[in-house]
PDB file of C-alpha atoms in Angstrom:
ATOM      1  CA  UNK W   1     192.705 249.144  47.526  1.00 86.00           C
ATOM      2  CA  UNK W   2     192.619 245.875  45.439  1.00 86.00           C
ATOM      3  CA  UNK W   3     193.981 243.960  48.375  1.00 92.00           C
ATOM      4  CA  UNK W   4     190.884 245.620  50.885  1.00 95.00           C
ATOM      5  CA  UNK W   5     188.622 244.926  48.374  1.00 94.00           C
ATOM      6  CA  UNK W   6     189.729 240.955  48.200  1.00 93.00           C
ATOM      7  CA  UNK W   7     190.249 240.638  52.076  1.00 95.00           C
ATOM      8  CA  UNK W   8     186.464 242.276  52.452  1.00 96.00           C
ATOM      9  CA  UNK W   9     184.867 240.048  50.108  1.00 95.00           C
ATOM     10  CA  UNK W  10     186.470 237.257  51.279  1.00 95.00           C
ATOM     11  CA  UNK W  11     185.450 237.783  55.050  1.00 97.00           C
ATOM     12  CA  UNK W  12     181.894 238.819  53.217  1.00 97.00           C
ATOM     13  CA  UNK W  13     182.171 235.392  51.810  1.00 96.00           C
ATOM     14  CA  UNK W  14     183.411 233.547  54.932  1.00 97.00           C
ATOM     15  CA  UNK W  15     180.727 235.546  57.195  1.00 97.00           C
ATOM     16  CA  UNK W  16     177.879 234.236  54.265  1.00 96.00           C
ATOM     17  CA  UNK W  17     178.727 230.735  54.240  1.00 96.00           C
ATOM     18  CA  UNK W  18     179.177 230.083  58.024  1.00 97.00           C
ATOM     19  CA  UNK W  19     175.961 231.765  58.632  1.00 97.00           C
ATOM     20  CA  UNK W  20     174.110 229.456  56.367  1.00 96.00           C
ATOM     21  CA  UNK W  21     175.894 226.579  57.957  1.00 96.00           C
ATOM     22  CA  UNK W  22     175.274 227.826  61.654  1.00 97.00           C
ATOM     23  CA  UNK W  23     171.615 227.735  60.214  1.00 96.00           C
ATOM     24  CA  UNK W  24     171.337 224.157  59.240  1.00 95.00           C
ATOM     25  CA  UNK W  25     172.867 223.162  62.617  1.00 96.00           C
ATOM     26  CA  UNK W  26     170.356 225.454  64.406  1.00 96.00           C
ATOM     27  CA  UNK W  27     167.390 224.128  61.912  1.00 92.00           C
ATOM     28  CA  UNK W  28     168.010 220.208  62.756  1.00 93.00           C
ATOM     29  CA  UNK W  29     168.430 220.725  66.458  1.00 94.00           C
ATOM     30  CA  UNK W  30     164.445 221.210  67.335  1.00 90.00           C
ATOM     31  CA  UNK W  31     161.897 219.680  66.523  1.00 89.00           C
ATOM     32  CA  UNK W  32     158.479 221.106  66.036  1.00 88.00           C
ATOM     33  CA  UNK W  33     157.501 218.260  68.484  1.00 90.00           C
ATOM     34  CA  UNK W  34     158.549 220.537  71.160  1.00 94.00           C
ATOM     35  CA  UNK W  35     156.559 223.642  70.201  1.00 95.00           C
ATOM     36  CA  UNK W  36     158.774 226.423  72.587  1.00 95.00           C
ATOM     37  CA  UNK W  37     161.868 224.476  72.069  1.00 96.00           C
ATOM     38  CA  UNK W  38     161.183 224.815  68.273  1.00 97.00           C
ATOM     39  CA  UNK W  39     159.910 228.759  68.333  1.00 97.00           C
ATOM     40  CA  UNK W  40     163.216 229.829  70.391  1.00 97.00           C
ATOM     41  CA  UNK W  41     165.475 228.249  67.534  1.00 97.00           C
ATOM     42  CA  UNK W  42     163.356 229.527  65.193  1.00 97.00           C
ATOM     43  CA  UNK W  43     163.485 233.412  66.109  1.00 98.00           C
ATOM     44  CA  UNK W  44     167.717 232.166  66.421  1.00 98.00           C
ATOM     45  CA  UNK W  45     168.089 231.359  63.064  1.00 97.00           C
ATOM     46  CA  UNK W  46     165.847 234.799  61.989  1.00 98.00           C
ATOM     47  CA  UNK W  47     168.523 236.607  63.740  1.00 98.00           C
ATOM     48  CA  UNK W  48     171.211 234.799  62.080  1.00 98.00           C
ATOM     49  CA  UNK W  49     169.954 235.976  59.380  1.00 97.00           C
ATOM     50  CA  UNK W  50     169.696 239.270  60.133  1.00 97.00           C
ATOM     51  CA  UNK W  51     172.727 240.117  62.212  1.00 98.00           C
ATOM     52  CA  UNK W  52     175.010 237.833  60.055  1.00 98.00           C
ATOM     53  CA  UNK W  53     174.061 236.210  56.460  1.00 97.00           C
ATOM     54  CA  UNK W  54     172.623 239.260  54.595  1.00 97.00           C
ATOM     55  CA  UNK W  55     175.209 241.351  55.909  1.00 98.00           C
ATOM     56  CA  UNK W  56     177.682 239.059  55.093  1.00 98.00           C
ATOM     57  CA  UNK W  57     175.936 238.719  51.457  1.00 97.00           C
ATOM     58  CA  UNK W  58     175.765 242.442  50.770  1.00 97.00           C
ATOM     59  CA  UNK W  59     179.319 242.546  51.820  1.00 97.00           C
ATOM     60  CA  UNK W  60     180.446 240.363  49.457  1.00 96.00           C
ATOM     61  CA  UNK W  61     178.238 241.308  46.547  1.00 96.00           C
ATOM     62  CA  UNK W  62     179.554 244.960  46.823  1.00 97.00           C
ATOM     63  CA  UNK W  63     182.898 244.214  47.235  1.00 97.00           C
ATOM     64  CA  UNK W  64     183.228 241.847  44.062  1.00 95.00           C
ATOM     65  CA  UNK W  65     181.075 244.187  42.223  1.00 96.00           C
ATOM     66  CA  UNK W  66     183.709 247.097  43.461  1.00 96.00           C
ATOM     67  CA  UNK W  67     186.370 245.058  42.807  1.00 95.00           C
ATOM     68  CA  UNK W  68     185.074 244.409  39.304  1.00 95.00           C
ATOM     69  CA  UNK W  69     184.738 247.907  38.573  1.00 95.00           C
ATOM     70  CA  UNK W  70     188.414 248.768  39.760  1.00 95.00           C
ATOM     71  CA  UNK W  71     190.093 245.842  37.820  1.00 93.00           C
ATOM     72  CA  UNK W  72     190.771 245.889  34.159  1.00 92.00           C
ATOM     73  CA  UNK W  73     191.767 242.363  34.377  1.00 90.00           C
ATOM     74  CA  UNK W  74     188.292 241.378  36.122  1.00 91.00           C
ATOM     75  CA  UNK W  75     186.287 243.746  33.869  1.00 92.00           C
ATOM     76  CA  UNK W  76     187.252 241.387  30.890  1.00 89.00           C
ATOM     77  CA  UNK W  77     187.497 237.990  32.894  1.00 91.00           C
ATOM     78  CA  UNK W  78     184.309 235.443  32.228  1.00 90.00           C
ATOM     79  CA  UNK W  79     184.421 233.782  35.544  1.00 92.00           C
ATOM     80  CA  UNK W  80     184.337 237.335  37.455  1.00 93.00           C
ATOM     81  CA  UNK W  81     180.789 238.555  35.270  1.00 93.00           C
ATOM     82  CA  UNK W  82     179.931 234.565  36.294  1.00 94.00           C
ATOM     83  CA  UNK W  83     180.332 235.176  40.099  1.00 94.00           C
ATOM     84  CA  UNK W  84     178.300 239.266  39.670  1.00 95.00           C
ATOM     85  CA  UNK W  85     176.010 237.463  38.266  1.00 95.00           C
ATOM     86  CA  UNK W  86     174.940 234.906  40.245  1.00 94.00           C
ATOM     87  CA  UNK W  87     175.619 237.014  43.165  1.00 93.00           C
ATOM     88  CA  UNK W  88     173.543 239.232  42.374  1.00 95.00           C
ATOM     89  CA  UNK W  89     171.182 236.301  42.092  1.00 94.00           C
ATOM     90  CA  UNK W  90     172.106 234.745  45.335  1.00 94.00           C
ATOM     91  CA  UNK W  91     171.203 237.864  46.979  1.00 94.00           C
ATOM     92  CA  UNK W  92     167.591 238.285  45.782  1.00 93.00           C
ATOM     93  CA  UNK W  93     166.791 234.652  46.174  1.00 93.00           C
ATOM     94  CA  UNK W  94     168.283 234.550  49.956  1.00 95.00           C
ATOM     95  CA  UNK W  95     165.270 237.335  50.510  1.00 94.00           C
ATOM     96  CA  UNK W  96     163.011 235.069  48.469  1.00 95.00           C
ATOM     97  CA  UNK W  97     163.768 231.409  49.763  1.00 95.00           C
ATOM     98  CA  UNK W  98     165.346 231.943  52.550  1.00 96.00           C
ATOM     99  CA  UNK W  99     165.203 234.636  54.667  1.00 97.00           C
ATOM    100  CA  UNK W 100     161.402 235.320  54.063  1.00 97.00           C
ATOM    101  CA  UNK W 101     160.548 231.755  54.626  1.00 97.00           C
ATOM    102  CA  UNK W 102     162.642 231.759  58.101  1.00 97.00           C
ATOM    103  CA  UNK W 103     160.547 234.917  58.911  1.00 97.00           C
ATOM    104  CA  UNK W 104     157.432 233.079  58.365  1.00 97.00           C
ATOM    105  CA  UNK W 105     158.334 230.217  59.982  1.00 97.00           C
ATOM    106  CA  UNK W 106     159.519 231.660  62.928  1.00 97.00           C
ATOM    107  CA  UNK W 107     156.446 233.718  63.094  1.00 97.00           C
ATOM    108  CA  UNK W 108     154.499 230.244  62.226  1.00 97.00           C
ATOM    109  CA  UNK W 109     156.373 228.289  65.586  1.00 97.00           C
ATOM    110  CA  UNK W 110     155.506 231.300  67.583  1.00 97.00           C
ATOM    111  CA  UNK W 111     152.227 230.556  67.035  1.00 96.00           C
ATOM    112  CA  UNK W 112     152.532 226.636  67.297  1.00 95.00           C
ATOM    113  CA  UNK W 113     153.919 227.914  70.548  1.00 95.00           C
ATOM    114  CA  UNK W 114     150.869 229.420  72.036  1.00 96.00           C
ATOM    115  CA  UNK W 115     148.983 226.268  70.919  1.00 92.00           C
ATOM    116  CA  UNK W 116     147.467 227.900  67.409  1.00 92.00           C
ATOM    117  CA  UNK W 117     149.542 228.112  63.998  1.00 87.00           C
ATOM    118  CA  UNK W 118     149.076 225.998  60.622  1.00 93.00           C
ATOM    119  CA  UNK W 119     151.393 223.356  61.140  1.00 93.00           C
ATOM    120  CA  UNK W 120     150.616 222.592  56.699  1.00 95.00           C
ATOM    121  CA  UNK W 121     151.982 226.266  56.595  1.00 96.00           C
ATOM    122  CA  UNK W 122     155.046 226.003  58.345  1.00 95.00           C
ATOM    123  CA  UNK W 123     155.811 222.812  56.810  1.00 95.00           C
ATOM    124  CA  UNK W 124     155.871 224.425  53.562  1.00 96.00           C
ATOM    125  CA  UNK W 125     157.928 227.435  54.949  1.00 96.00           C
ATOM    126  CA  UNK W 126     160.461 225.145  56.431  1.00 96.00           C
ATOM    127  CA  UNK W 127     160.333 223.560  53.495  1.00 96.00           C
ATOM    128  CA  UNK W 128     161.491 226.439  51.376  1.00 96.00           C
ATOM    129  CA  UNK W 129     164.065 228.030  53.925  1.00 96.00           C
ATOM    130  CA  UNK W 130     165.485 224.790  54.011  1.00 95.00           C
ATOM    131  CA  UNK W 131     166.098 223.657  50.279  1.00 96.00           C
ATOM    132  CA  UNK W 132     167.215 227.693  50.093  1.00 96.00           C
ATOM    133  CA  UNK W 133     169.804 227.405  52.128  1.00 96.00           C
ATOM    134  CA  UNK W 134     171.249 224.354  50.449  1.00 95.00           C
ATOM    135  CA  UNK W 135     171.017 226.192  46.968  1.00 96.00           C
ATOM    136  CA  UNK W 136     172.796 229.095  48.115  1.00 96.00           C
ATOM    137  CA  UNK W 137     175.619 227.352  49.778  1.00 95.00           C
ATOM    138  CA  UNK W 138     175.619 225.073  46.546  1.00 96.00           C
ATOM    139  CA  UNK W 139     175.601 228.537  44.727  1.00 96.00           C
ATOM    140  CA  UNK W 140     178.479 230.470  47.373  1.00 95.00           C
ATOM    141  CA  UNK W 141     180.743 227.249  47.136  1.00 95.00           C
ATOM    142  CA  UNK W 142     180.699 227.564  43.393  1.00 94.00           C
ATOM    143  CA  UNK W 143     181.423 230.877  43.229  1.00 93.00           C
ATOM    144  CA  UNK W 144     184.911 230.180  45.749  1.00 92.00           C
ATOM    145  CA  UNK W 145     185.651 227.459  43.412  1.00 93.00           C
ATOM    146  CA  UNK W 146     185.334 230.322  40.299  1.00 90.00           C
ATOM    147  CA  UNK W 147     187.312 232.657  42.567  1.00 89.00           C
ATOM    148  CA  UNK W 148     190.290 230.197  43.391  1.00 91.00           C
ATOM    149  CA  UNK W 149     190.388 228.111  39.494  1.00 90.00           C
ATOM    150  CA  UNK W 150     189.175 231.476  37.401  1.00 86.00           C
ATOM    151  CA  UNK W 151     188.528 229.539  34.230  1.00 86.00           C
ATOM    152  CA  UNK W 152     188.748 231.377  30.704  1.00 82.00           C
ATOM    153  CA  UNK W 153     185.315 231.650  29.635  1.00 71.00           C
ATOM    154  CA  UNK W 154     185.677 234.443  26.865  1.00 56.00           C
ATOM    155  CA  UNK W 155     189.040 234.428  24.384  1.00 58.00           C
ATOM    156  CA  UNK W 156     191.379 237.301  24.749  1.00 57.00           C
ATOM    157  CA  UNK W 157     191.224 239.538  21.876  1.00 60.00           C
ATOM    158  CA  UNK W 158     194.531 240.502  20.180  1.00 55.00           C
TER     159      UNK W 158
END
């Protein structure tokens, strides 16, 4: 079981990142210059989103948190609370800063698309995907680096 549990958050971890870095190619490729050009890549990185990162997310927060559960020797290691908690954090603030703001800008470019929108609005909403994305892959590549060097954060007691 410990060995499913590592293999599935690891693909949950590979499936996360990759998303998130499919998304920032996808995110500089258009422009907003070229309104339907823009909205297409848009509604692409939604589904990206939705088909791939927050699965991928969930899959990985469960399994550690499973993991955790299941493992004496995780239960009282630092780094493993370390990477719960801020994947438990990373998970909420995807919904918050990234995948609502993709929403809305998608939404926003569709609009931009038929010639309306609030181009101020989806500035900001880019704005905020954008910056999110970079946070959580700051946050995910911090958390393989915890995974891989598992530093002693607490003292053993004897």
């Amino acid at each position: 079981m410990r060995r499913f549990l590592k293999a599935t958050h690891e693909i949950g971890a590979i499936g996360m990142m990759g998303s998130l870095a499919a998304c920032v190619v996808l995110a500089t490729s258009a422009t907003p210059d070229a309104p339907a050009q823009f909205a297409a890549v848009r509604h692409a990185v939604v589904l990206v989103h939705k088909f791939l990162y927050v699965p991928s997310l969930a899959l990985a927060l469960i399994s550690g948190l499973i993991a955790i559960a299941l493992t004496a020797a995780y239960r009282d290691a630092g780094w493993a609370w370390l990477k719960a908690l801020t994947g438990i954090s990373m998970f909420e603030g995807s919904l918050l800063t990234v995948v609502g703001p993709a929403k809305r800008a998608a939404v926003l470019a569709a609009e931009a698309a038929a010639g309306g929108g609030d181009p101020a609005a989806l500035e900001r909403a880019l704005h905020t995907e954008w910056s999110g994305m970079w946070v959580m892959l700051a946050i995910a590549t911090a958390n393989v680096v915890l995974g891989v060097w598992r530093p002693r954060f607490m003292k053993h007691r004897d």
